[in-house]
């Protein structure tokens, strides 16, 4: 049934009443209101109905009954306000034999306040009355509180009950900040997490689930840090590629790990300045490898760089263990094996993720493996590499600590015994080898520790926190409550609604800490390996190039020619 507009609904019956003024009217047609009438819950007084109650009932039922059926459970407060308004305006109160009380302007204004949103969502804004205009067909206006027919509310409900909205309902319009789901007309949804009733949270949705501006500013900062980290890693890569003393074992391990860290950090440039170009394929749809080429490229590099960093970190740990504990230089002539494993395994997993179409924007500000497969295709393989390597690293560290402790004891004992046995001499030689290895490779030892801690911390973040996002997807009542809060007239901004979804989102501090920790690994790389000797080697190379280009004889430089830090 089509609802009559506010200009033509049942109040046109006032033209049949012959009303001439707002207050001082002759009550020639005052009658009792029937207990079975549509307004019986609101009218307990003698009503003024010169055209007859039956005529008025026929008019207002065309509005009230469909409204009650459509919004009675969804917005009881709106329906209650509209009943109070239409019933009191249609049936003035016969206050005395000479005076009747028309409807109240405050009750009409309550309709505009409490029903505006519900009417907009359901496409029935034509029912909103003009509270300042005379009643149709008369010169009567609604009166102030002290000179009108006021009745109390019959409900304590407030706001829209989104849980009562039937599935498949599509709102007529989407109030800000929500925007129209382009798939709503096809009875489909762009995202079950971010779209409800044909309206979607703008992409990226995470920006609206935290305090306003926090996510954008935090990830802008981590993008900048990660970009600086990429530049730092590139400096080490370039140095180890150009300087001749660095292109040999074990410096080649550092070179390859630096390349992996550079690739891992370089992905920040995809989102720097405008992360939405990676996060979003449209205003409402998150990116996948199928709808956003940038997402596919960035996600592939991130998967490859992450796995490669873990593999070369493990290779560094194994090399340190073999050299320190067993005095074996295993990888010196077997770099083909390291390249096959540490570049081949990441390439295989990257290809698998792309082949299965699992690269998409999940959270934070970068594309990675989809939430459903991120553990199977990304974190579990990484854990299979980094966890044994970390345990091996702990064993190596404890072994070094034990040797160092024993060396101290034997050094004290050597002052008491002038003659040492052959066995003690052999142990001393072995201890000396261990301590010398630590002195030479302590930087690699420190980098391996930082790499392991960084990867493990990030894995812990995903293991413990991203399940909350899955729970949010599976709990529509929480989303309904958040949407109701966002649409409430009393809500100033999204900050008022954060508390509703915060139990289902990763803690902001933890999330930023995890992202910041992985963003600075390139900075750690340059802090550890950009030592004085590296700059001296650069100075030597530059000097030799200048000598070569100048055509002079390459004489050996004196000490004062070295670059001074």
Short mmCIF file of N, CA, C and O in Angstrom, two decimals, residues 35-157:
data_model
loop_
_atom_site.label_atom_id
_atom_site.label_comp_id
_atom_site.label_asym_id
_atom_site.label_seq_id
_atom_site.Cartn_x
_atom_site.Cartn_y
_atom_site.Cartn_z
N UNK A 35 -12.92 2.18 22.29
CA UNK A 35 -11.81 1.39 22.84
C UNK A 35 -11.12 0.56 21.78
O UNK A 35 -10.00 0.08 21.99
N UNK A 36 -11.76 0.37 20.65
CA UNK A 36 -11.16 -0.45 19.58
C UNK A 36 -10.48 0.41 18.51
O UNK A 36 -10.02 -0.12 17.50
N UNK A 37 -10.45 1.71 18.70
CA UNK A 37 -9.86 2.59 17.70
C UNK A 37 -8.35 2.41 17.61
O UNK A 37 -7.69 1.89 18.52
N UNK A 38 -7.77 2.85 16.48
CA UNK A 38 -6.34 2.68 16.26
C UNK A 38 -5.53 3.50 17.24
O UNK A 38 -4.36 3.19 17.51
N UNK A 39 -6.09 4.53 17.83
CA UNK A 39 -5.39 5.40 18.78
C UNK A 39 -5.78 5.13 20.23
O UNK A 39 -5.55 5.98 21.10
N UNK A 40 -6.38 3.97 20.52
CA UNK A 40 -6.93 3.77 21.85
C UNK A 40 -5.87 3.80 22.95
O UNK A 40 -6.18 4.07 24.12
N UNK A 41 -4.60 3.51 22.62
CA UNK A 41 -3.55 3.56 23.64
C UNK A 41 -3.13 4.98 23.97
O UNK A 41 -2.42 5.20 24.96
N UNK A 42 -3.57 5.95 23.18
CA UNK A 42 -3.12 7.32 23.37
C UNK A 42 -4.26 8.29 23.69
O UNK A 42 -4.01 9.41 24.11
N UNK A 43 -5.49 7.87 23.46
CA UNK A 43 -6.62 8.78 23.68
C UNK A 43 -7.50 8.24 24.81
O UNK A 43 -8.06 7.14 24.71
N UNK A 44 -7.59 9.00 25.87
CA UNK A 44 -8.48 8.67 27.00
C UNK A 44 -9.32 9.89 27.37
O UNK A 44 -9.62 10.13 28.53
N UNK A 45 -9.67 10.65 26.35
CA UNK A 45 -10.43 11.87 26.56
C UNK A 45 -11.54 11.95 25.51
O UNK A 45 -11.55 11.20 24.54
N UNK A 46 -12.44 12.90 25.70
CA UNK A 46 -13.50 13.14 24.72
C UNK A 46 -12.91 13.88 23.53
O UNK A 46 -12.21 14.88 23.69
N UNK A 47 -13.16 13.38 22.35
CA UNK A 47 -12.50 13.93 21.16
C UNK A 47 -13.46 14.80 20.38
O UNK A 47 -14.69 14.65 20.45
N UNK A 48 -12.86 15.72 19.63
CA UNK A 48 -13.64 16.59 18.76
C UNK A 48 -13.56 16.02 17.35
O UNK A 48 -12.51 16.00 16.72
N UNK A 49 -14.70 15.51 16.83
CA UNK A 49 -14.73 14.87 15.51
C UNK A 49 -16.04 15.20 14.81
O UNK A 49 -16.98 14.38 14.77
N UNK A 50 -16.18 16.42 14.26
CA UNK A 50 -17.45 16.79 13.62
C UNK A 50 -17.79 15.94 12.39
O UNK A 50 -18.95 15.78 12.05
N UNK A 51 -16.75 15.37 11.73
CA UNK A 51 -17.02 14.53 10.57
C UNK A 51 -17.30 13.09 10.95
O UNK A 51 -17.63 12.26 10.09
N UNK A 52 -17.16 12.79 12.26
CA UNK A 52 -17.39 11.44 12.73
C UNK A 52 -16.08 10.68 12.91
O UNK A 52 -15.15 10.81 12.12
N UNK A 53 -16.03 9.86 13.97
CA UNK A 53 -14.81 9.10 14.30
C UNK A 53 -14.50 8.11 13.18
O UNK A 53 -13.33 7.89 12.82
N UNK A 54 -15.50 7.50 12.60
CA UNK A 54 -15.27 6.49 11.56
C UNK A 54 -14.54 7.10 10.36
O UNK A 54 -13.65 6.46 9.77
N UNK A 55 -14.92 8.31 10.00
CA UNK A 55 -14.26 8.96 8.87
C UNK A 55 -12.80 9.25 9.17
O UNK A 55 -11.90 9.02 8.34
N UNK A 56 -12.55 9.75 10.39
CA UNK A 56 -11.15 10.05 10.79
C UNK A 56 -10.33 8.77 10.85
O UNK A 56 -9.18 8.71 10.41
N UNK A 57 -10.93 7.72 11.43
CA UNK A 57 -10.22 6.43 11.55
C UNK A 57 -9.81 5.91 10.18
O UNK A 57 -8.68 5.41 9.99
N UNK A 58 -10.69 6.01 9.22
CA UNK A 58 -10.37 5.51 7.89
C UNK A 58 -9.17 6.25 7.29
O UNK A 58 -8.37 5.66 6.56
N UNK A 59 -9.06 7.55 7.62
CA UNK A 59 -7.96 8.35 7.10
C UNK A 59 -6.63 7.97 7.77
O UNK A 59 -5.64 7.68 7.10
N UNK A 60 -6.60 7.96 9.09
CA UNK A 60 -5.31 7.79 9.78
C UNK A 60 -4.84 6.33 9.76
O UNK A 60 -3.64 6.08 9.89
N UNK A 61 -5.75 5.38 9.59
CA UNK A 61 -5.31 3.98 9.51
C UNK A 61 -4.45 3.74 8.29
O UNK A 61 -3.58 2.86 8.29
N UNK A 62 -4.68 4.52 7.22
CA UNK A 62 -3.85 4.37 6.02
C UNK A 62 -2.39 4.70 6.29
O UNK A 62 -1.50 4.25 5.56
N UNK A 63 -2.14 5.47 7.33
CA UNK A 63 -0.77 5.85 7.68
C UNK A 63 -0.24 5.00 8.82
O UNK A 63 0.85 4.43 8.75
N UNK A 64 -1.01 4.90 9.92
CA UNK A 64 -0.49 4.30 11.15
C UNK A 64 -0.30 2.80 11.06
O UNK A 64 0.69 2.26 11.57
N UNK A 65 -1.25 2.10 10.45
CA UNK A 65 -1.13 0.63 10.42
C UNK A 65 0.07 0.16 9.58
O UNK A 65 0.85 -0.69 10.05
N UNK A 66 0.28 0.68 8.35
CA UNK A 66 1.49 0.28 7.61
C UNK A 66 2.77 0.70 8.32
O UNK A 66 3.77 -0.02 8.30
N UNK A 67 2.75 1.90 8.96
CA UNK A 67 3.94 2.37 9.68
C UNK A 67 4.27 1.44 10.83
O UNK A 67 5.44 1.08 11.07
N UNK A 68 3.26 1.03 11.58
CA UNK A 68 3.47 0.13 12.72
C UNK A 68 3.98 -1.23 12.25
O UNK A 68 4.87 -1.82 12.89
N UNK A 69 3.45 -1.73 11.14
CA UNK A 69 3.90 -3.03 10.63
C UNK A 69 5.34 -2.96 10.13
O UNK A 69 6.12 -3.91 10.29
N UNK A 70 5.72 -1.83 9.57
CA UNK A 70 7.05 -1.72 8.98
C UNK A 70 8.12 -1.37 10.00
O UNK A 70 9.24 -1.92 9.95
N UNK A 71 7.81 -0.49 10.95
CA UNK A 71 8.83 0.01 11.88
C UNK A 71 8.56 -0.31 13.34
O UNK A 71 9.33 0.09 14.20
N UNK A 72 7.48 -1.05 13.61
CA UNK A 72 7.11 -1.29 15.01
C UNK A 72 8.21 -1.95 15.82
O UNK A 72 8.44 -1.59 16.98
N UNK A 73 8.91 -2.93 15.25
CA UNK A 73 9.99 -3.61 15.96
C UNK A 73 11.35 -2.98 15.70
O UNK A 73 12.26 -3.11 16.52
N UNK A 74 11.47 -2.30 14.59
CA UNK A 74 12.76 -1.71 14.23
C UNK A 74 13.01 -0.42 14.99
O UNK A 74 14.12 -0.20 15.50
N UNK A 75 12.00 0.43 15.10
CA UNK A 75 12.16 1.70 15.81
C UNK A 75 10.88 2.03 16.58
O UNK A 75 10.07 2.86 16.17
N UNK A 76 10.68 1.36 17.72
CA UNK A 76 9.44 1.58 18.50
C UNK A 76 9.27 3.03 18.93
O UNK A 76 8.14 3.52 19.00
N UNK A 77 10.36 3.73 19.22
CA UNK A 77 10.26 5.11 19.67
C UNK A 77 9.70 6.00 18.56
O UNK A 77 8.88 6.89 18.82
N UNK A 78 10.11 5.75 17.34
CA UNK A 78 9.59 6.53 16.21
C UNK A 78 8.10 6.28 16.03
O UNK A 78 7.32 7.23 15.87
N UNK A 79 7.71 5.01 16.05
CA UNK A 79 6.30 4.67 15.87
C UNK A 79 5.47 5.30 16.98
O UNK A 79 4.37 5.84 16.75
N UNK A 80 5.95 5.24 18.21
CA UNK A 80 5.24 5.83 19.34
C UNK A 80 5.07 7.34 19.15
O UNK A 80 3.98 7.88 19.36
N UNK A 81 6.14 8.02 18.74
CA UNK A 81 6.05 9.46 18.53
C UNK A 81 5.07 9.80 17.42
O UNK A 81 4.31 10.77 17.52
N UNK A 82 5.09 9.00 16.36
CA UNK A 82 4.19 9.30 15.26
C UNK A 82 2.74 9.06 15.65
O UNK A 82 1.84 9.82 15.25
N UNK A 83 2.48 8.01 16.42
CA UNK A 83 1.11 7.77 16.92
C UNK A 83 0.66 8.94 17.77
O UNK A 83 -0.49 9.42 17.63
N UNK A 84 1.51 9.39 18.69
CA UNK A 84 1.11 10.50 19.57
C UNK A 84 0.82 11.75 18.75
O UNK A 84 -0.13 12.49 19.03
N UNK A 85 1.66 11.99 17.76
CA UNK A 85 1.46 13.19 16.94
C UNK A 85 0.17 13.10 16.12
O UNK A 85 -0.67 14.00 16.15
N UNK A 86 0.00 12.02 15.37
CA UNK A 86 -1.13 11.94 14.45
C UNK A 86 -2.46 11.79 15.19
O UNK A 86 -3.48 12.35 14.78
N UNK A 87 -2.43 11.05 16.29
CA UNK A 87 -3.68 10.84 17.02
C UNK A 87 -4.15 12.12 17.69
O UNK A 87 -5.34 12.46 17.65
N UNK A 88 -3.22 12.84 18.34
CA UNK A 88 -3.62 14.06 19.04
C UNK A 88 -3.98 15.18 18.06
O UNK A 88 -4.84 16.02 18.35
N UNK A 89 -3.30 15.20 16.90
CA UNK A 89 -3.64 16.22 15.90
C UNK A 89 -4.95 15.91 15.21
O UNK A 89 -5.72 16.80 14.85
N UNK A 90 -5.25 14.61 15.01
CA UNK A 90 -6.48 14.22 14.33
C UNK A 90 -7.69 14.30 15.26
O UNK A 90 -8.81 14.53 14.81
N UNK A 91 -7.44 14.11 16.56
CA UNK A 91 -8.52 14.11 17.54
C UNK A 91 -8.23 15.15 18.62
O UNK A 91 -7.67 14.84 19.67
N UNK A 92 -8.57 16.43 18.37
CA UNK A 92 -8.38 17.44 19.40
C UNK A 92 -9.17 17.08 20.67
O UNK A 92 -10.19 16.38 20.62
N UNK A 93 -8.69 17.56 21.77
CA UNK A 93 -9.29 17.27 23.07
C UNK A 93 -10.40 18.28 23.36
O UNK A 93 -10.16 19.49 23.33
N UNK A 94 -11.61 17.75 23.62
CA UNK A 94 -12.70 18.64 24.04
C UNK A 94 -12.48 18.98 25.51
O UNK A 94 -13.00 18.33 26.42
N UNK A 95 -11.67 20.01 25.73
CA UNK A 95 -11.32 20.37 27.10
C UNK A 95 -12.53 20.89 27.87
O UNK A 95 -12.64 20.70 29.08
N UNK A 96 -13.46 21.54 27.14
CA UNK A 96 -14.70 22.04 27.77
C UNK A 96 -15.74 22.16 26.66
O UNK A 96 -15.47 21.84 25.51
N UNK A 97 -16.91 22.65 27.01
CA UNK A 97 -17.96 22.78 26.01
C UNK A 97 -17.67 23.87 24.99
O UNK A 97 -18.31 23.95 23.95
N UNK A 98 -16.74 24.75 25.32
CA UNK A 98 -16.45 25.87 24.41
C UNK A 98 -15.02 25.86 23.87
O UNK A 98 -14.70 26.66 23.01
N UNK A 99 -14.18 24.97 24.37
CA UNK A 99 -12.75 24.99 23.99
C UNK A 99 -12.26 23.60 23.67
O UNK A 99 -12.58 22.65 24.38
N UNK A 100 -11.50 23.50 22.59
CA UNK A 100 -10.80 22.24 22.31
C UNK A 100 -9.31 22.53 22.20
O UNK A 100 -8.88 23.65 21.89
N UNK A 101 -8.48 21.50 22.48
CA UNK A 101 -7.03 21.62 22.44
C UNK A 101 -6.48 20.86 21.24
O UNK A 101 -6.63 19.64 21.15
N UNK A 102 -5.84 21.58 20.28
CA UNK A 102 -5.26 20.89 19.13
C UNK A 102 -3.95 20.19 19.51
O UNK A 102 -3.53 20.21 20.66
N UNK A 103 -3.30 19.57 18.53
CA UNK A 103 -2.05 18.88 18.79
C UNK A 103 -0.92 19.82 19.18
O UNK A 103 -0.99 21.04 18.97
N UNK A 104 0.15 19.25 19.71
CA UNK A 104 1.28 20.03 20.22
C UNK A 104 2.39 20.10 19.18
O UNK A 104 2.74 19.09 18.54
N UNK A 105 2.99 21.28 19.05
CA UNK A 105 4.12 21.43 18.13
C UNK A 105 5.33 20.64 18.63
O UNK A 105 6.14 20.13 17.84
N UNK A 106 5.46 20.47 19.96
CA UNK A 106 6.58 19.70 20.50
C UNK A 106 6.47 18.23 20.10
O UNK A 106 7.49 17.58 19.82
N UNK A 107 5.27 17.69 20.07
CA UNK A 107 5.08 16.30 19.65
C UNK A 107 5.44 16.12 18.18
O UNK A 107 6.05 15.12 17.79
N UNK A 108 5.09 17.11 17.38
CA UNK A 108 5.45 17.07 15.96
C UNK A 108 6.96 17.13 15.79
O UNK A 108 7.55 16.42 14.97
N UNK A 109 7.61 17.97 16.58
CA UNK A 109 9.07 18.08 16.51
C UNK A 109 9.75 16.79 16.98
O UNK A 109 10.83 16.45 16.48
N UNK A 110 9.13 16.10 17.91
CA UNK A 110 9.67 14.80 18.34
C UNK A 110 9.67 13.81 17.17
O UNK A 110 10.58 12.97 17.07
N UNK A 111 8.67 13.89 16.32
CA UNK A 111 8.64 13.02 15.15
C UNK A 111 9.83 13.30 14.24
O UNK A 111 10.52 12.39 13.77
N UNK A 112 10.10 14.59 13.99
CA UNK A 112 11.22 14.95 13.14
C UNK A 112 12.54 14.48 13.74
O UNK A 112 13.45 14.02 13.02
N UNK A 113 12.65 14.56 15.07
CA UNK A 113 13.89 14.16 15.74
C UNK A 113 14.07 12.66 15.76
O UNK A 113 15.14 12.13 15.45
N UNK A 114 13.02 11.95 16.13
CA UNK A 114 13.14 10.51 16.37
C UNK A 114 12.89 9.65 15.14
O UNK A 114 13.26 8.47 15.14
N UNK A 115 12.22 10.20 14.15
CA UNK A 115 11.88 9.40 12.97
C UNK A 115 12.68 9.78 11.73
O UNK A 115 12.57 9.09 10.71
N UNK A 116 13.45 10.84 11.80
CA UNK A 116 14.18 11.30 10.62
C UNK A 116 15.08 10.22 10.04
O UNK A 116 15.07 9.97 8.83
N UNK A 117 15.86 9.56 10.91
CA UNK A 117 16.78 8.53 10.44
C UNK A 117 16.03 7.32 9.91
O UNK A 117 16.32 6.81 8.83
N UNK A 118 15.04 6.83 10.68
CA UNK A 118 14.29 5.65 10.25
C UNK A 118 13.57 5.89 8.93
O UNK A 118 13.55 5.02 8.05
N UNK A 119 12.98 7.07 8.78
CA UNK A 119 12.28 7.38 7.53
C UNK A 119 13.26 7.50 6.36
O UNK A 119 12.95 7.09 5.24
N UNK A 120 14.46 8.04 6.63
CA UNK A 120 15.45 8.16 5.56
C UNK A 120 15.93 6.79 5.11
O UNK A 120 16.07 6.53 3.92
N UNK A 121 16.18 5.90 6.07
CA UNK A 121 16.67 4.57 5.74
C UNK A 121 15.64 3.74 5.00
O UNK A 121 15.98 2.91 4.15
N UNK A 122 14.37 3.95 5.33
CA UNK A 122 13.30 3.15 4.72
C UNK A 122 12.62 3.85 3.56
O UNK A 122 11.66 3.32 2.99
N UNK A 123 13.08 5.03 3.22
CA UNK A 123 12.52 5.73 2.06
C UNK A 123 11.12 6.27 2.29
O UNK A 123 10.33 6.35 1.34
N UNK A 124 10.79 6.64 3.51
CA UNK A 124 9.45 7.16 3.82
C UNK A 124 9.53 8.57 4.38
O UNK A 124 8.74 8.96 5.25
N UNK A 125 10.48 9.37 3.91
CA UNK A 125 10.62 10.74 4.42
C UNK A 125 9.40 11.60 4.10
O UNK A 125 9.22 12.66 4.70
N UNK A 126 8.56 11.18 3.15
CA UNK A 126 7.35 11.94 2.83
C UNK A 126 6.38 12.00 4.00
O UNK A 126 5.48 12.83 4.03
N UNK A 127 6.57 11.10 4.98
CA UNK A 127 5.69 11.10 6.15
C UNK A 127 6.11 12.15 7.19
O UNK A 127 5.36 12.40 8.13
N UNK A 128 7.28 12.75 7.03
CA UNK A 128 7.71 13.76 8.00
C UNK A 128 6.84 15.01 7.85
O UNK A 128 6.74 15.58 6.76
N UNK A 129 6.19 15.47 8.91
CA UNK A 129 5.28 16.62 8.82
C UNK A 129 6.03 17.94 8.90
O UNK A 129 7.16 18.01 9.38
N UNK A 130 5.39 18.98 8.41
CA UNK A 130 5.90 20.35 8.56
C UNK A 130 5.24 20.95 9.80
O UNK A 130 4.05 21.29 9.78
N UNK A 131 6.00 21.08 10.85
CA UNK A 131 5.41 21.46 12.14
C UNK A 131 5.02 22.93 12.21
O UNK A 131 4.29 23.33 13.14
N UNK A 132 5.48 23.72 11.28
CA UNK A 132 5.16 25.16 11.32
C UNK A 132 4.01 25.54 10.39
O UNK A 132 3.55 26.66 10.41
N UNK A 133 3.61 24.58 9.55
CA UNK A 133 2.54 24.88 8.59
C UNK A 133 1.17 24.63 9.22
O UNK A 133 1.03 23.79 10.13
N UNK A 134 0.13 25.32 8.76
CA UNK A 134 -1.23 25.02 9.26
C UNK A 134 -1.64 23.61 8.88
O UNK A 134 -1.14 23.03 7.91
N UNK A 135 -2.53 23.05 9.65
CA UNK A 135 -3.03 21.73 9.32
C UNK A 135 -3.77 21.80 7.98
O UNK A 135 -4.43 22.80 7.67
N UNK A 136 -3.63 20.76 7.15
CA UNK A 136 -4.21 20.78 5.79
C UNK A 136 -5.70 21.13 5.80
O UNK A 136 -6.48 20.56 6.57
N UNK A 137 -6.06 22.11 4.96
CA UNK A 137 -7.46 22.50 4.80
C UNK A 137 -7.96 23.45 5.85
O UNK A 137 -9.14 23.79 5.86
N UNK A 138 -7.07 23.90 6.76
CA UNK A 138 -7.50 24.80 7.84
C UNK A 138 -6.46 25.88 8.03
O UNK A 138 -5.39 25.86 7.42
N UNK A 139 -6.79 26.82 8.93
CA UNK A 139 -5.79 27.81 9.34
C UNK A 139 -5.28 27.49 10.75
O UNK A 139 -4.73 28.35 11.42
N UNK A 140 -5.47 26.26 11.16
CA UNK A 140 -5.07 25.84 12.51
C UNK A 140 -3.60 25.42 12.52
O UNK A 140 -3.16 24.66 11.65
N UNK A 141 -2.88 25.90 13.49
CA UNK A 141 -1.50 25.50 13.69
C UNK A 141 -1.36 24.72 15.00
O UNK A 141 -2.16 24.89 15.91
N UNK A 142 -0.37 23.88 15.04
CA UNK A 142 -0.07 23.18 16.29
C UNK A 142 0.37 24.19 17.33
O UNK A 142 1.03 25.19 17.02
N UNK A 143 0.00 23.92 18.56
CA UNK A 143 0.21 24.89 19.62
C UNK A 143 1.35 24.48 20.55
O UNK A 143 1.86 23.36 20.52
N UNK A 144 1.73 25.43 21.39
CA UNK A 144 2.79 25.20 22.37
C UNK A 144 2.28 24.29 23.48
O UNK A 144 1.09 23.98 23.58
N UNK A 145 3.21 23.88 24.36
CA UNK A 145 2.91 22.85 25.35
C UNK A 145 1.76 23.21 26.27
O UNK A 145 0.97 22.35 26.66
N UNK A 146 1.61 24.48 26.63
CA UNK A 146 0.59 24.87 27.61
C UNK A 146 -0.78 25.06 27.00
O UNK A 146 -1.75 25.26 27.72
N UNK A 147 -0.88 25.02 25.67
CA UNK A 147 -2.18 25.26 25.03
C UNK A 147 -2.48 24.20 23.99
O UNK A 147 -3.07 24.49 22.95
N UNK A 148 -2.06 22.96 24.27
CA UNK A 148 -2.26 21.91 23.28
C UNK A 148 -2.62 20.60 23.97
O UNK A 148 -2.59 20.49 25.19
N UNK A 149 -2.90 19.64 23.15
CA UNK A 149 -3.32 18.32 23.61
C UNK A 149 -2.08 17.42 23.69
O UNK A 149 -1.63 16.88 22.69
N UNK A 150 -1.51 17.26 24.87
CA UNK A 150 -0.28 16.49 25.05
C UNK A 150 -0.59 15.17 25.74
O UNK A 150 -1.30 15.13 26.75
N UNK A 151 -0.05 14.07 25.19
CA UNK A 151 -0.21 12.75 25.81
C UNK A 151 1.18 12.15 26.02
O UNK A 151 2.11 12.41 25.26
N UNK A 152 1.34 11.33 27.04
CA UNK A 152 2.67 10.77 27.35
C UNK A 152 3.06 9.65 26.39
O UNK A 152 2.23 9.03 25.73
N UNK A 153 4.37 9.40 26.33
CA UNK A 153 4.89 8.31 25.50
C UNK A 153 4.52 6.96 26.10
O UNK A 153 4.35 6.82 27.31
N UNK A 154 4.40 5.97 25.23
CA UNK A 154 4.04 4.62 25.68
C UNK A 154 5.22 3.64 25.60
O UNK A 154 5.01 2.43 25.74
N UNK A 155 6.43 4.14 25.37
CA UNK A 155 7.59 3.25 25.25
C UNK A 155 8.82 3.90 25.84
O UNK A 155 8.92 5.13 25.90
N UNK A 156 9.76 3.07 26.27
CA UNK A 156 11.05 3.55 26.79
C UNK A 156 12.18 3.31 25.79
O UNK A 156 13.34 3.60 26.09
N UNK A 157 11.85 2.77 24.65
CA UNK A 157 12.87 2.46 23.65
C UNK A 157 13.43 3.73 23.03
O UNK A 157 12.74 4.75 22.93
#
